[in-house]
CSV table of C-alpha atoms in Angstrom, one decimal:
chain,number,residue,atom,x,y,z
A,81,MET,CA,81.7,88.4,77.6
A,82,THR,CA,84.2,90.3,79.7
A,83,ARG,CA,82.7,92.6,82.1
A,84,LEU,CA,84.4,95.5,83.5
A,85,LEU,CA,83.6,98.2,86.0
A,86,LEU,CA,84.2,101.8,85.2
A,87,PRO,CA,84.8,103.9,88.3
A,88,ASP,CA,82.0,106.6,88.8
A,89,TRP,CA,84.1,109.6,89.7
A,90,PRO,CA,84.8,113.1,88.1
A,91,ALA,CA,88.4,112.2,87.1
A,92,PRO,CA,90.1,114.5,84.5
A,93,ALA,CA,89.4,113.4,80.8
A,94,ASN,CA,92.9,112.2,80.4
A,95,VAL,CA,92.8,109.8,83.4
A,96,HIS,CA,91.4,106.5,82.5
A,97,ALA,CA,90.6,103.7,85.0
A,98,VAL,CA,88.9,100.2,85.1
A,99,CYS,CA,88.4,97.4,87.5
A,100,SER,CA,87.9,93.8,86.2
A,101,THR,CA,85.3,91.3,87.5
A,102,ARG,CA,85.7,87.5,87.4
A,103,LEU,CA,83.5,87.2,84.1
A,104,GLY,CA,84.8,86.9,80.5
A,105,GLY,CA,88.0,84.8,80.7
A,106,CYS,CA,89.0,81.3,79.9
A,107,SER,CA,90.0,79.8,83.3
A,108,THR,CA,88.1,77.0,84.9
A,109,GLY,CA,87.2,75.6,88.2
A,110,ALA,CA,88.2,77.7,91.2
A,111,PHE,CA,89.6,80.1,88.8
A,112,ALA,CA,86.7,80.8,86.5
A,113,SER,CA,86.8,82.7,84.5
A,114,LEU,CA,88.9,85.9,84.2
A,115,ASN,CA,91.7,85.1,86.6
A,116,LEU,CA,94.4,87.6,86.2
A,117,GLY,CA,96.7,86.2,88.9
A,118,ASN,CA,99.7,84.0,87.7
A,119,HIS,CA,100.6,83.2,91.4
A,120,VAL,CA,97.5,81.4,92.6
A,121,GLY,CA,97.9,77.9,90.8
A,122,ASP,CA,96.0,78.4,87.6
A,123,GLU,CA,97.4,77.3,84.3
A,124,PRO,CA,99.9,79.9,83.1
A,125,ALA,CA,98.6,79.8,79.6
A,126,ARG,CA,95.1,80.5,80.7
A,127,VAL,CA,96.4,83.5,82.7
A,128,ALA,CA,98.2,84.9,79.8
A,129,LEU,CA,95.2,84.6,77.7
A,130,ASN,CA,93.2,86.3,80.4
A,131,ARG,CA,95.5,89.1,80.7
A,132,SER,CA,95.4,89.7,76.9
A,133,GLN,CA,91.7,89.7,77.0
A,134,TYR,CA,91.7,92.2,79.8
A,135,GLN,CA,94.0,94.5,78.0
A,136,LEU,CA,91.9,94.3,74.9
A,137,ALA,CA,88.5,94.7,76.6
A,138,ALA,CA,89.7,97.7,78.8
A,139,ALA,CA,91.5,99.3,75.8
A,140,LEU,CA,94.6,99.6,77.8
A,141,PRO,CA,97.4,101.5,76.0
A,142,ALA,CA,100.0,99.0,77.1
A,143,VAL,CA,100.6,95.8,79.0
A,144,PRO,CA,99.8,96.5,82.8
A,145,VAL,CA,102.9,96.7,85.1
A,146,TRP,CA,102.1,93.7,87.3
A,147,LEU,CA,103.5,94.1,90.8
A,148,ASN,CA,104.8,91.4,93.2
A,149,GLN,CA,102.4,92.4,96.1
A,150,VAL,CA,103.5,91.5,99.6
A,151,HIS,CA,101.1,93.4,101.8
A,152,GLY,CA,103.6,96.1,102.6
A,153,THR,CA,103.9,99.8,102.2
A,154,VAL,CA,106.4,100.1,99.3
A,155,VAL,CA,105.4,102.7,96.4
A,156,ALA,CA,107.0,101.9,93.0
A,157,THR,CA,107.4,104.9,90.6
A,158,LEU,CA,106.6,103.5,87.1
A,159,ALA,CA,107.9,104.7,83.8
A,160,VAL,CA,107.5,103.5,80.2
A,161,ASN,CA,110.4,101.2,80.5
A,162,SER,CA,109.1,99.5,83.8
A,163,THR,CA,108.6,95.8,83.8
A,164,ALA,CA,106.6,93.4,85.8
A,165,GLY,CA,107.6,91.8,89.0
A,166,ILE,CA,108.5,95.0,91.0
A,167,THR,CA,107.9,94.2,94.7
A,168,ALA,CA,105.6,96.8,95.9
A,169,ASP,CA,101.8,97.2,97.0
A,170,ALA,CA,101.4,100.6,95.3
A,171,ALA,CA,102.5,102.2,92.0
A,172,ILE,CA,102.5,105.8,90.8
A,173,SER,CA,103.0,107.2,87.2
A,174,ARG,CA,103.3,110.5,85.8
A,175,GLU,CA,103.9,109.2,82.2
A,176,PRO,CA,101.1,108.8,79.7
A,177,GLY,CA,100.6,105.2,78.5
A,178,VAL,CA,101.9,103.5,81.7
A,179,VAL,CA,99.3,101.3,83.2
A,180,ALA,CA,99.4,101.2,87.1
A,181,THR,CA,97.8,98.1,88.2
A,182,VAL,CA,97.1,96.1,91.6
A,183,MET,CA,95.4,92.9,92.0
A,184,THR,CA,92.9,91.9,94.7
A,185,ALA,CA,90.4,89.3,95.8
A,186,ASP,CA,89.0,90.8,99.1
A,187,CYS,CA,91.6,93.4,99.7
A,188,LEU,CA,90.9,96.9,98.8
A,189,PRO,CA,92.2,98.5,95.7
A,190,LEU,CA,92.4,102.2,95.5
A,191,LEU,CA,92.8,104.3,92.3
A,192,LEU,CA,94.1,107.8,92.7
A,193,CYS,CA,94.6,110.9,90.5
A,194,ASP,CA,95.3,114.8,90.9
A,195,VAL,CA,92.7,117.2,89.7
A,196,THR,CA,95.1,118.3,87.1
A,197,GLY,CA,95.5,115.0,85.5
A,198,THR,CA,99.3,114.8,85.9
A,199,GLN,CA,99.8,111.9,88.1
A,200,VAL,CA,97.9,108.6,88.9
A,201,ALA,CA,98.4,105.7,91.5
A,202,ALA,CA,97.0,102.3,92.2
A,203,VAL,CA,97.1,100.9,95.6
A,204,HIS,CA,96.7,97.5,97.1
A,205,ALA,CA,95.3,97.7,100.6
A,206,GLY,CA,94.7,94.7,102.7
A,207,TRP,CA,94.2,95.3,106.4
A,208,ARG,CA,98.0,95.0,107.2
A,209,GLY,CA,99.1,97.3,104.5
A,210,LEU,CA,96.3,99.7,105.3
A,211,CYS,CA,97.2,99.7,109.0
A,212,ASP,CA,100.9,100.1,108.2
A,213,GLY,CA,100.4,103.2,106.1
A,214,VAL,CA,100.3,102.2,102.4
A,215,ILE,CA,97.9,105.1,101.8
A,216,GLU,CA,100.0,107.7,103.5
A,217,ALA,CA,103.0,106.4,101.7
A,218,THR,CA,101.3,106.8,98.3
A,219,LEU,CA,100.0,110.2,99.1
A,220,ALA,CA,103.4,111.3,99.9
A,221,HIS,CA,104.1,111.3,96.2
A,222,PHE,CA,101.5,113.9,95.5
A,223,LYS,CA,102.3,117.5,96.0
A,224,ARG,CA,98.8,118.4,97.3
A,225,PRO,CA,96.7,115.6,98.8
A,226,ALA,CA,93.7,118.0,99.1
A,227,GLU,CA,93.6,118.0,95.2
A,228,VAL,CA,93.7,114.2,95.0
A,229,GLN,CA,90.6,112.1,94.0
A,230,VAL,CA,90.3,108.6,95.0
A,231,TYR,CA,88.1,105.7,93.9
A,232,LEU,CA,87.8,102.6,96.2
A,233,GLY,CA,87.3,99.5,94.1
A,234,PRO,CA,85.7,96.2,95.0
A,235,ALA,CA,86.6,94.8,98.3
A,236,ILE,CA,85.2,92.7,101.1
A,237,SER,CA,82.4,94.4,103.1
A,238,GLN,CA,82.2,94.7,106.8
A,239,ALA,CA,79.4,92.2,107.1
A,240,ALA,CA,81.8,89.5,105.6
A,241,PHE,CA,85.2,90.5,107.1
A,242,GLU,CA,85.7,88.9,110.4
A,243,VAL,CA,89.0,89.7,112.3
A,244,GLY,CA,90.5,89.2,115.6
A,245,SER,CA,90.9,91.8,118.5
A,246,GLU,CA,94.6,92.3,117.5
A,247,VAL,CA,93.5,93.7,114.2
A,248,ARG,CA,91.2,96.3,115.8
A,249,GLU,CA,93.9,97.1,118.4
A,250,ALA,CA,96.5,97.7,115.7
A,251,PHE,CA,94.2,100.3,114.0
A,252,ILE,CA,93.2,102.0,117.3
A,253,LYS,CA,96.8,102.4,118.3
A,254,HIS,CA,97.3,104.5,115.2
A,255,ASP,CA,94.0,106.4,115.6
A,256,PRO,CA,91.5,106.0,118.3
A,257,ALA,CA,88.7,107.0,115.9
A,258,ALA,CA,89.4,103.6,113.9
A,259,ALA,CA,87.2,102.0,116.6
A,260,GLN,CA,84.2,103.3,114.6
A,261,ALA,CA,85.2,101.0,111.8
A,262,PHE,CA,84.7,97.8,113.9
A,263,ILE,CA,81.5,96.2,115.3
A,264,CYS,CA,81.3,93.2,117.6
A,265,GLY,CA,81.0,89.9,116.0
A,266,LYS,CA,80.8,86.4,117.4
A,267,ALA,CA,83.1,84.8,120.0
A,268,GLY,CA,85.2,87.7,120.6
A,269,LYS,CA,85.7,88.6,117.0
A,270,TYR,CA,85.1,91.8,115.2
A,271,GLN,CA,83.7,92.8,111.7
A,272,ALA,CA,86.1,95.2,110.2
A,273,ASP,CA,85.1,97.9,107.6
A,274,LEU,CA,88.0,98.4,105.1
A,275,TYR,CA,86.2,101.1,103.2
A,276,GLN,CA,85.6,103.2,106.3
A,277,LEU,CA,89.3,102.6,107.6
A,278,ALA,CA,90.5,103.7,104.2
A,279,ARG,CA,88.3,106.9,104.2
A,280,GLN,CA,89.5,107.7,107.7
A,281,ARG,CA,93.1,107.5,106.6
A,282,LEU,CA,92.5,109.4,103.4
A,283,ALA,CA,90.7,112.1,105.3
A,284,ALA,CA,93.4,112.4,107.9
A,285,CYS,CA,95.8,113.1,105.0
A,286,GLY,CA,93.5,116.0,103.7
A,287,VAL,CA,91.8,114.0,101.0
A,288,SER,CA,88.0,114.7,100.7
A,289,GLN,CA,87.2,113.6,97.1
A,290,ILE,CA,86.5,110.0,97.8
A,291,TYR,CA,84.2,107.9,95.6
A,292,GLY,CA,83.2,104.1,95.3
A,293,GLY,CA,83.2,101.5,98.1
A,294,SER,CA,79.8,100.0,97.3
A,295,TYR,CA,80.7,96.4,96.4
A,296,CYS,CA,81.4,93.2,98.4
A,297,THR,CA,83.8,90.7,96.8
A,298,TYR,CA,82.7,88.0,99.4
A,299,GLN,CA,78.8,88.3,99.0
A,300,GLN,CA,78.7,89.1,95.2
A,301,SER,CA,80.1,85.7,94.2
A,302,GLU,CA,78.9,86.0,90.6
A,303,LEU,CA,80.9,89.1,90.0
A,304,PHE,CA,84.1,88.6,92.1
A,305,PHE,CA,86.8,86.4,93.3
A,306,SER,CA,87.1,86.1,97.1
A,307,TYR,CA,89.9,84.6,99.0
A,308,ARG,CA,88.1,84.7,102.3
A,309,ARG,CA,85.1,83.0,100.8
A,310,ASP,CA,86.9,80.3,98.7
A,311,GLY,CA,90.5,80.0,99.5
A,312,GLN,CA,92.0,79.0,96.3
A,313,THR,CA,90.7,81.5,93.7
A,314,GLY,CA,91.6,84.0,91.1
A,315,ARG,CA,92.4,87.7,91.2
A,316,MET,CA,90.8,90.8,89.8
A,317,ALA,CA,92.7,93.9,88.5
A,318,SER,CA,92.2,97.5,89.1
A,319,SER,CA,94.2,99.8,86.6
A,320,ILE,CA,94.7,103.4,86.1
A,321,TRP,CA,96.6,105.4,83.4
A,322,LEU,CA,97.1,108.7,81.8
A,323,VAL,CA,96.5,109.5,78.1
C-alpha cells in the first residue's frame, strides 16, 4: 500500500502538499519499492508505474513537473504547459493545477506557500544548494517573505550527516551563526544539521512560519530511501500545488 506523508502545517485550504515514502511501489532490490527517480538505474517501466501510482494515491491534479536537479540555485517558474526536464533545483507556481515537485534521498525538500494561497514552491536543498542560496533565490519570487509558510520535508538528520571541515567553513563564511548547526564528529569531521541550516537561512530572510523537520531518511530505513546509507537507491518526491 502506498504510504504518503501529509505536511502538518496551517497552509491555506487551496494549498495541497504531499511527500512520498519508499512504500507502495513496484520496484525491487535497491529501489524497493516506490522509486520515483528515472535517473538512478531502475527499470524505466517500473518508474513509470510508480509515478502513476504516486499521482493516483496523492490525488494530484496533473502529472508532476519533474525537474532535472543539479544541486544549483536556479528557480523555474511553472505554468500549465510546463514539461518535465527543466534544469532547476526549485520551482514556483501561481497557477492552479500545476504540481511543483522535487526529488530527494537525504537532501532537504522544502515546500512553500504564501498565507493568501496565491503562490507555492518546491525546493531541493542539498548542502551545496543550501549554502549557495537556493532558499534565498526561491524566496525572491515571493513579494513578502514574512507571509510565507514553509514545510521541511524528510531529510538526513544531524546524527547521520557527516561532512568535512570545508562544508562547515563554507556555511560559516556566509554567516558565522551557521557554526551552531555543526558538532564535532570523528577524525576531524563534523555532523551537519540541514534542518537547522535551512531554518537559519529562512529566518534571515524574514520567514518565521516554519514547520516539519522531524524525520531522518538515513535512520528510518523502512520509510525512506537514503543515498548516504545505501549508495544506489531510489528517490522520494515532495509536491505542492494550488487548487
